[in-house]
GROMACS .gro file of C-alpha atoms in nm:
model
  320
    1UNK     CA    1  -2.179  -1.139  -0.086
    2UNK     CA    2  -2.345  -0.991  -0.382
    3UNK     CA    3  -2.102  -0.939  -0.696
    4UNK     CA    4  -2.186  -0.659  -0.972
    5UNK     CA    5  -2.009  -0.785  -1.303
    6UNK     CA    6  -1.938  -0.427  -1.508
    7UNK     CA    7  -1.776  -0.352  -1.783
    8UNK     CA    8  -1.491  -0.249  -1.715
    9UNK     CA    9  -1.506  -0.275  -1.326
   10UNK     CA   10  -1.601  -0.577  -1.053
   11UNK     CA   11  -1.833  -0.475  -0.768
   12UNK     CA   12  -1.847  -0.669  -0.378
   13UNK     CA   13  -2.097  -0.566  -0.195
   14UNK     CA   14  -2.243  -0.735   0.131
   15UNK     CA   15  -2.251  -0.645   0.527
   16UNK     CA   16  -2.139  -0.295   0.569
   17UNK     CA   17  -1.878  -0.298   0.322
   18UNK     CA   18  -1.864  -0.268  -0.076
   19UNK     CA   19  -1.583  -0.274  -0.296
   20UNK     CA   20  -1.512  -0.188  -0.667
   21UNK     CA   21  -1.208  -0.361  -0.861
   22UNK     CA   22  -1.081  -0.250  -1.194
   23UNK     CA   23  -0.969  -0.425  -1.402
   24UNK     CA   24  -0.742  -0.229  -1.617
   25UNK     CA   25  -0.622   0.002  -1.417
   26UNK     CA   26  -0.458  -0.043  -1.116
   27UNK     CA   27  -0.670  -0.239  -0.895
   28UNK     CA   28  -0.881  -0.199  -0.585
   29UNK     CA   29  -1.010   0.177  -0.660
   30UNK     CA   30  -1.323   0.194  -0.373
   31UNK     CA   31  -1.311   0.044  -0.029
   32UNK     CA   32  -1.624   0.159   0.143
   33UNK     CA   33  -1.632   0.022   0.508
   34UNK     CA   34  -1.951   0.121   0.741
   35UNK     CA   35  -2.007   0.380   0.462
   36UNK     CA   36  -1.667   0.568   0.482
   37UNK     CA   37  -1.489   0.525   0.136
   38UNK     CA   38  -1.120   0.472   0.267
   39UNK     CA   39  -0.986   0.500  -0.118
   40UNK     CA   40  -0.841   0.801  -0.310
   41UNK     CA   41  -0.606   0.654  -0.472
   42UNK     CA   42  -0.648   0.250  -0.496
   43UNK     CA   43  -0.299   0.106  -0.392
   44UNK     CA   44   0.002   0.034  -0.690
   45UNK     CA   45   0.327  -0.200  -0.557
   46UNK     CA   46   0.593   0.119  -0.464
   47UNK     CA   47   0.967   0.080  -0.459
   48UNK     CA   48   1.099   0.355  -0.386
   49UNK     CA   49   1.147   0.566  -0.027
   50UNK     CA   50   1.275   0.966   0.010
   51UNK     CA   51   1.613   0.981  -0.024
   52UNK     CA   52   1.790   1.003   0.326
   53UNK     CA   53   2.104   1.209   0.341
   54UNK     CA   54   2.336   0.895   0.413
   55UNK     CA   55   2.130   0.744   0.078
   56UNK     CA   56   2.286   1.059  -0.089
   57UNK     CA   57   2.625   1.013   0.053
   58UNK     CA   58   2.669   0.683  -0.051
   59UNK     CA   59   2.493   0.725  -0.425
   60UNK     CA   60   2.154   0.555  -0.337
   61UNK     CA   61   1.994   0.759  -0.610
   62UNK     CA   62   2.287   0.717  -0.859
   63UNK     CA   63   2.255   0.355  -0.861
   64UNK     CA   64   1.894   0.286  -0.799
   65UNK     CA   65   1.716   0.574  -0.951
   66UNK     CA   66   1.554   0.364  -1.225
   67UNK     CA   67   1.306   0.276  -0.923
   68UNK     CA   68   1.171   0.606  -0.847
   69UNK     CA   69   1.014   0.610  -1.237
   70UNK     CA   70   0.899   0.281  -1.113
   71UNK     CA   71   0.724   0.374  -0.820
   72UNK     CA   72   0.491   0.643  -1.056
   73UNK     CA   73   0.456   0.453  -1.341
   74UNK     CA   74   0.362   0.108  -1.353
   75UNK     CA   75   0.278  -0.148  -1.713
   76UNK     CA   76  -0.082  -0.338  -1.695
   77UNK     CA   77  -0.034  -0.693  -1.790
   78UNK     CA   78  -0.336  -0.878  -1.695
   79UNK     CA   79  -0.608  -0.950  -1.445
   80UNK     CA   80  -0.812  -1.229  -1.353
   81UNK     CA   81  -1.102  -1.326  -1.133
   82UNK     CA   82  -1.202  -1.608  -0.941
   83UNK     CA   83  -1.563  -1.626  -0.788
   84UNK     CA   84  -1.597  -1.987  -0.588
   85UNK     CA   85  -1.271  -2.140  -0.681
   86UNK     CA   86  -1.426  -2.066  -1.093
   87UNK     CA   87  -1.241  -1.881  -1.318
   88UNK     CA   88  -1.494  -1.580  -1.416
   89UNK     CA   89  -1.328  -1.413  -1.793
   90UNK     CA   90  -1.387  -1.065  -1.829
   91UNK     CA   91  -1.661  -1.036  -2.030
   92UNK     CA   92  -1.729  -0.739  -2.314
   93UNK     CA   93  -2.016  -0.491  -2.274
   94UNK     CA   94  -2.291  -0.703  -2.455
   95UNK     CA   95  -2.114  -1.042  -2.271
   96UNK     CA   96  -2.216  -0.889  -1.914
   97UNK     CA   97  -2.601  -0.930  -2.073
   98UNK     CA   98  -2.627  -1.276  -1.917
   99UNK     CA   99  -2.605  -1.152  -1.553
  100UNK     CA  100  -2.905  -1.077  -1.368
  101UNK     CA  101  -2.773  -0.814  -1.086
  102UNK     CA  102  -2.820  -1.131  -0.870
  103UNK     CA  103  -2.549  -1.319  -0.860
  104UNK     CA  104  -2.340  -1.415  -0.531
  105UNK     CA  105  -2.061  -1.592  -0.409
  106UNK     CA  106  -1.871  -1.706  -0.082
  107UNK     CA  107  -1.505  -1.628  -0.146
  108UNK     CA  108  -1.356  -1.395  -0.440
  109UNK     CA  109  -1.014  -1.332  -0.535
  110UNK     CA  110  -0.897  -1.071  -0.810
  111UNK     CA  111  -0.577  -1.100  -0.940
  112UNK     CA  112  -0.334  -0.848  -1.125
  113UNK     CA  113  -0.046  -0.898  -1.311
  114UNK     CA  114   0.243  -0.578  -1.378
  115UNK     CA  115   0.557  -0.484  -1.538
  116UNK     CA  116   0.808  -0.253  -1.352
  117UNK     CA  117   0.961   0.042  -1.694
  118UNK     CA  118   1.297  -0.026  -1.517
  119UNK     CA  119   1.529  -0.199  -1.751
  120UNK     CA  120   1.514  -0.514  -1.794
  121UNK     CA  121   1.171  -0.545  -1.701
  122UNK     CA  122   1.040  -0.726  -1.366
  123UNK     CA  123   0.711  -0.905  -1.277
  124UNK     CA  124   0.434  -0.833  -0.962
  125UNK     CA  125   0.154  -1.007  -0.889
  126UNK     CA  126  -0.086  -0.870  -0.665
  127UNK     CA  127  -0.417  -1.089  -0.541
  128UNK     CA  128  -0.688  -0.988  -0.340
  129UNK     CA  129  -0.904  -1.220  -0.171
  130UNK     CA  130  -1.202  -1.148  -0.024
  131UNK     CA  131  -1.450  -1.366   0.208
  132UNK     CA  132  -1.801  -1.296   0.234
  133UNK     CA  133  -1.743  -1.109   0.563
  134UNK     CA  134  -1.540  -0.852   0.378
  135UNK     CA  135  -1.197  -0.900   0.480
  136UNK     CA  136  -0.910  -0.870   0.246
  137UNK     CA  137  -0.625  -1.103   0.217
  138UNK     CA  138  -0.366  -0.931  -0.006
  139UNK     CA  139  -0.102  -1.080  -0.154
  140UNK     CA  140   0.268  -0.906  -0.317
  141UNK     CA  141   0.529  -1.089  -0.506
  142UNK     CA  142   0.818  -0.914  -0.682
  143UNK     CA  143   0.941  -1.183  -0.909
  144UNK     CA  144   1.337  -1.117  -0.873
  145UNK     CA  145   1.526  -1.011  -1.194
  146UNK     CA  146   1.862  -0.982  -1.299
  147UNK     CA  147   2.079  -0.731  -1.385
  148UNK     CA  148   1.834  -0.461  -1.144
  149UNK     CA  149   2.023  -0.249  -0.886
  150UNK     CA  150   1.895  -0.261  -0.480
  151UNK     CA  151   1.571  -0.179  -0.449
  152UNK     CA  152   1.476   0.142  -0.161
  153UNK     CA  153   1.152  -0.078  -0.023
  154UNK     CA  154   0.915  -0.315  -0.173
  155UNK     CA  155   0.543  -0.322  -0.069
  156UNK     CA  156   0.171  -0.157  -0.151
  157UNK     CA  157   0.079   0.212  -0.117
  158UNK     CA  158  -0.229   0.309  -0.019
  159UNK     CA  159  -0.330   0.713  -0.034
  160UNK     CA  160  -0.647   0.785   0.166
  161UNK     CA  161  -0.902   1.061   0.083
  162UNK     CA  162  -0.817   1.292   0.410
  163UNK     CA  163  -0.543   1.381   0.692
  164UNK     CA  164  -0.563   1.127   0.936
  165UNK     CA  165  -0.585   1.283   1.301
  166UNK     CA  166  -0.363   0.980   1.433
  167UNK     CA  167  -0.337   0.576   1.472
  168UNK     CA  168  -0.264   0.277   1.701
  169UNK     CA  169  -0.026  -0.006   1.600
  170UNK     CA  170   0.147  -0.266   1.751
  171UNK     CA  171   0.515  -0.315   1.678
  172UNK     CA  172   0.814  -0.141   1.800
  173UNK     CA  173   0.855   0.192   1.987
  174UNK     CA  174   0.932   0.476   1.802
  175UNK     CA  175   1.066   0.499   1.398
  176UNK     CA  176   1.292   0.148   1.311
  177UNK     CA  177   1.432   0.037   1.039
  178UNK     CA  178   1.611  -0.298   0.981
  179UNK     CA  179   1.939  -0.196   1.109
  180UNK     CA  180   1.761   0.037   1.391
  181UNK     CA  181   1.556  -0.247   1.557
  182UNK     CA  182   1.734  -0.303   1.854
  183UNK     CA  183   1.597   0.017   2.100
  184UNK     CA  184   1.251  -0.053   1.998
  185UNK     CA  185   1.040  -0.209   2.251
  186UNK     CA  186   0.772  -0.449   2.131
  187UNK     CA  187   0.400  -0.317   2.286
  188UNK     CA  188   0.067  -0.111   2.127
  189UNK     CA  189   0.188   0.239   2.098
  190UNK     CA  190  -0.056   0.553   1.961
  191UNK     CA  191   0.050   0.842   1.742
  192UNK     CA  192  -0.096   1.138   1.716
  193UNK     CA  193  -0.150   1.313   1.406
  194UNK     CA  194   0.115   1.212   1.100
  195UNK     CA  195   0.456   1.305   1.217
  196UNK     CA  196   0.715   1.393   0.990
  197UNK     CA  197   1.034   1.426   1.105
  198UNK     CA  198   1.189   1.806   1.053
  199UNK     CA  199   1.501   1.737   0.909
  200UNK     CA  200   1.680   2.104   0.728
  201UNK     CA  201   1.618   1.843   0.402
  202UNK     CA  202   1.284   1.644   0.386
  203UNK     CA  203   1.362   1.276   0.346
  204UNK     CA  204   1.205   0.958   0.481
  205UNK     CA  205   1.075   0.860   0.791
  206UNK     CA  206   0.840   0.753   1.025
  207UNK     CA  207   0.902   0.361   0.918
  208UNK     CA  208   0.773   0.092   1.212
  209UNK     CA  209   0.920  -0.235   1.189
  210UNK     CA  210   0.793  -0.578   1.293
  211UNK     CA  211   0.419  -0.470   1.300
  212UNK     CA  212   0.131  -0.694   1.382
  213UNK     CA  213  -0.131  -0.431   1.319
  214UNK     CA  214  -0.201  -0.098   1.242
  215UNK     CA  215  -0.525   0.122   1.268
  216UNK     CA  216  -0.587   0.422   1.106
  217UNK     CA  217  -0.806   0.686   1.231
  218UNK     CA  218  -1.091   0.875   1.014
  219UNK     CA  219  -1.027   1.235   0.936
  220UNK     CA  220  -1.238   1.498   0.904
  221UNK     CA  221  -1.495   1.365   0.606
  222UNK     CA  222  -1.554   1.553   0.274
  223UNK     CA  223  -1.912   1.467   0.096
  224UNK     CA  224  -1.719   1.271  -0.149
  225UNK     CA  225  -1.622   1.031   0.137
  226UNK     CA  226  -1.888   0.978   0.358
  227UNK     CA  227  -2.179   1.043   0.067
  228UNK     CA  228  -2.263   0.985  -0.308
  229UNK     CA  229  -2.314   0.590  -0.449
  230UNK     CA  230  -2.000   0.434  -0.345
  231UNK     CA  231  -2.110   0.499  -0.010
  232UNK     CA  232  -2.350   0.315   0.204
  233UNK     CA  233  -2.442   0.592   0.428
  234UNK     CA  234  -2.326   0.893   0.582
  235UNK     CA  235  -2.185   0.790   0.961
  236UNK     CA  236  -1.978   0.984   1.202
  237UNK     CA  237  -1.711   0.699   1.277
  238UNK     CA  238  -1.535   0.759   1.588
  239UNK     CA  239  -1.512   0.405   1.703
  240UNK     CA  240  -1.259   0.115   1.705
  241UNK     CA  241  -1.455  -0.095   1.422
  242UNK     CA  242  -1.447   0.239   1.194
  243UNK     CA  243  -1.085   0.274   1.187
  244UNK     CA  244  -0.928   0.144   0.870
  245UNK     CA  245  -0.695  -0.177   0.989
  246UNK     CA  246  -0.438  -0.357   0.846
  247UNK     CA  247  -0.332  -0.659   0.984
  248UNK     CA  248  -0.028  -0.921   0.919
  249UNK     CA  249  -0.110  -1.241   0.765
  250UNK     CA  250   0.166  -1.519   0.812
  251UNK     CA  251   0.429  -1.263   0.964
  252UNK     CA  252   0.470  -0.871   1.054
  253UNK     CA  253   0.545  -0.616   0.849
  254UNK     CA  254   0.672  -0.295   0.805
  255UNK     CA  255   0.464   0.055   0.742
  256UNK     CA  256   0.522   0.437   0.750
  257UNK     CA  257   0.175   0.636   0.772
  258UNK     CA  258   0.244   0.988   0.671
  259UNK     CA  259   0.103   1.327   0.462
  260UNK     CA  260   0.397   1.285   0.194
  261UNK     CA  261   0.415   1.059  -0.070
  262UNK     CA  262   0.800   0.977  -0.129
  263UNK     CA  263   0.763   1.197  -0.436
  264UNK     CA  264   0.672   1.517  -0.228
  265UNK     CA  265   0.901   1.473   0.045
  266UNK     CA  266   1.214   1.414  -0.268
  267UNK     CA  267   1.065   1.707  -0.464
  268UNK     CA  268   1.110   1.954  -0.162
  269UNK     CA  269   1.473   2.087  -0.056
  270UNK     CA  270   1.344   2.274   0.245
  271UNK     CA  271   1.124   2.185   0.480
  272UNK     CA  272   0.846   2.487   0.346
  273UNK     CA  273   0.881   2.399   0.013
  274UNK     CA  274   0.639   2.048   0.138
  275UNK     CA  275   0.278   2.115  -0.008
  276UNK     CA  276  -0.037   2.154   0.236
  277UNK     CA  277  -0.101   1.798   0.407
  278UNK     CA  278  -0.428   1.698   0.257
  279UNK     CA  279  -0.383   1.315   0.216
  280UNK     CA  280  -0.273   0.990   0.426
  281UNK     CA  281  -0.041   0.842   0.244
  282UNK     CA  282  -0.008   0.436   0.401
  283UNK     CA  283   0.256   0.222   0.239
  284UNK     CA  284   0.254  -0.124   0.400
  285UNK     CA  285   0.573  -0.281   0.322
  286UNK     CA  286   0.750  -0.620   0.258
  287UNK     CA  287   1.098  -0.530   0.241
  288UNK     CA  288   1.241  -0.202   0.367
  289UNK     CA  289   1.618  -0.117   0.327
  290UNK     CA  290   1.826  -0.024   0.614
  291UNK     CA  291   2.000   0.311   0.697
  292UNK     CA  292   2.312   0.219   0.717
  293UNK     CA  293   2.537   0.560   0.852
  294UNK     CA  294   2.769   0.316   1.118
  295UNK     CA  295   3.071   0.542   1.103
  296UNK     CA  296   2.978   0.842   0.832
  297UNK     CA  297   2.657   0.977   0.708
  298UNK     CA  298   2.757   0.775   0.326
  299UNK     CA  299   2.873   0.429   0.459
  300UNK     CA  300   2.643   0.150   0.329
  301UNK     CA  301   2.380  -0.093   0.506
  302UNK     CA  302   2.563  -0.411   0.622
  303UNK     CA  303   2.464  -0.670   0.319
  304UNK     CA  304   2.198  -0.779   0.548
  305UNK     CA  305   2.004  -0.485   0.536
  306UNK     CA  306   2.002  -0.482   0.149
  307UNK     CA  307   1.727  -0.553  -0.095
  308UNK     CA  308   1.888  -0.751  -0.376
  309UNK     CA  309   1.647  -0.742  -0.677
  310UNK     CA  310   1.751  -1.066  -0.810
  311UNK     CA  311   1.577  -1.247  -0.541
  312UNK     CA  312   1.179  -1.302  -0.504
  313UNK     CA  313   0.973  -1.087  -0.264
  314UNK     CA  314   0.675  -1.206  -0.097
  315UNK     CA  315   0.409  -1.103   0.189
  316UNK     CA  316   0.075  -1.057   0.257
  317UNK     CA  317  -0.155  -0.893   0.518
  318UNK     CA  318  -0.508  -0.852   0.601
  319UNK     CA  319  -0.706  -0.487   0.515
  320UNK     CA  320  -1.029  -0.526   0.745
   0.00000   0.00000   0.00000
């Protein structure tokens, strides 16, 4: 694949695909696949899920609130690339002179470092690897930290330029969580359009469990998506190779696709207080806490269905 060295910015281009890194702001800001651009907002590690009522019951928010200023503001460390297995330095402006606008490479992998505000401070490190085909192995590790209450969710969130009209996965039936597994029947199941579910208070849903893969279907295209330079072409996509897919790596995972970040759905108190859906908001997730709710809408997960912060969080999947 051909790689771009910019100032401030690392372009992969090659076989109906090109991608743009930053590297000092969040990461991954242009995924262009068959000349769609799947990226509005390049995805940040999130930690935090809408409040559910038995969250409020049981003082969810009260204890673990530090991680909703988390999950919309996030500290830069550091970033480094690796082209071949070689350690490439991000050069300044007049350092990028000594590229031609030729170079290639095989295998890539971008790495980012972060700092959660909570207090004390914990680590993530995100990688992206990418083969010359274009497929994207990425990587999430929350480095555990002491003295930090249960985290809502760990994973990556991904916010997509339109509404989705629908997509495929395979996993369980229905919505799960970890402690609402056991109706869900494993099998390839398709949604139509991004259901959220009308509770009299807006809170979160629409989680699927134990996931192998997950396609997401192209909504209607604004010029800014299917035209300009990060694309490669203006295409209707309508078939199975157009669809934006992520895909477990070593082991499933967990996702909710939906038109709410978890900020909208906690902002609104009534169901028509939600904005206009506009967006696709994906959050592909390591670590998901459980409802708990066994005999009152404030009784807490079973310790099993915790998230302890202390401990290390790792997963990866494929984005193809």
């Amino acid at each position: 694949m051909k790689i771009i060295y910019g100032d401030c910015s690392l372009g992969l281009r090659g076989d109906n695909f090109s991608y743009i890194f930053n590297y000092s702001v969040k990461g991954l800001e242009s995924f262009v696949k068959n000349g769609r651009e799947w990226m509005y907002r390049g995805p940040v590690p999130t930690f935090w899920r809408a409040l559910t009522d038995n969250d409020r019951g049981n003082g969810l928010h009260l204890r673990s609130g530090m991680w909703l200023a988390a999950d919309q503001f996030i500290r830069y460390r550091e970033s480094q690339v690796l082209v071949d297995g070689r350690d490439r330095c991000q050069p300044d402006p007049g350092g990028n002179n000594r590229y031609t606008g030729e170079e290639t490479g095989s295998a890539v992998e971008v790495r980012y470092i972060y700092e959660t505000i909570t207090a004390p401070a914990a680590t993530v490190e995100v990688s992206y690897q990418v083969d010359a085909r274009g497929s994207i192995l990425v990587t999430a590790h929350y480095c555990g930290k002491e003295g930090l209450p249960e985290l809502p969710v760990f994973g990556m969130r991904f916010i997509l330029p339109t509404l989705a009209p629908g997509f495929t996965y395979e996993g369980l039936s229905g919505e799960t969580y970890p402690d609402r597994m056991a109706g869900g029947v494993p099998g390839v199941y398709e949604v139509e359009g991004l259901p959220v579910t009308p509770y009299l208070v807006p809170q979160d849903c629409g989680v699927h469990m134990e996931s192998k893969w997950v396609r997401i279907r192209p909504g209607a295209a604004a010029d800014n998506v299917t035209k300009g330079p990060l694309a490669l072409g203006a295409r209707t996509c309508s078939e199975e190779e157009d669809c934006l897919e992520i895909r477990m790596a070593d082991a499933p995972f967990a996702f909710s696709c939906l038109p709410y970040t978890a900020q909208e759905l906690e902002n609104a108190t009534h169901q028509e207080e939600l904005p206009g859906a506009r967006r696709t908001v994906l959050c592909v997730l390591g670590a998901v806490r459980g409802v708990g709710g066994m005999d009152s809408w404030g009784a807490e997960p079973e310790p099993a269905y915790r998230i302890d912060a202390a401990k290390d969080i790792r997963y990866s999947f494929r984005i193809g």
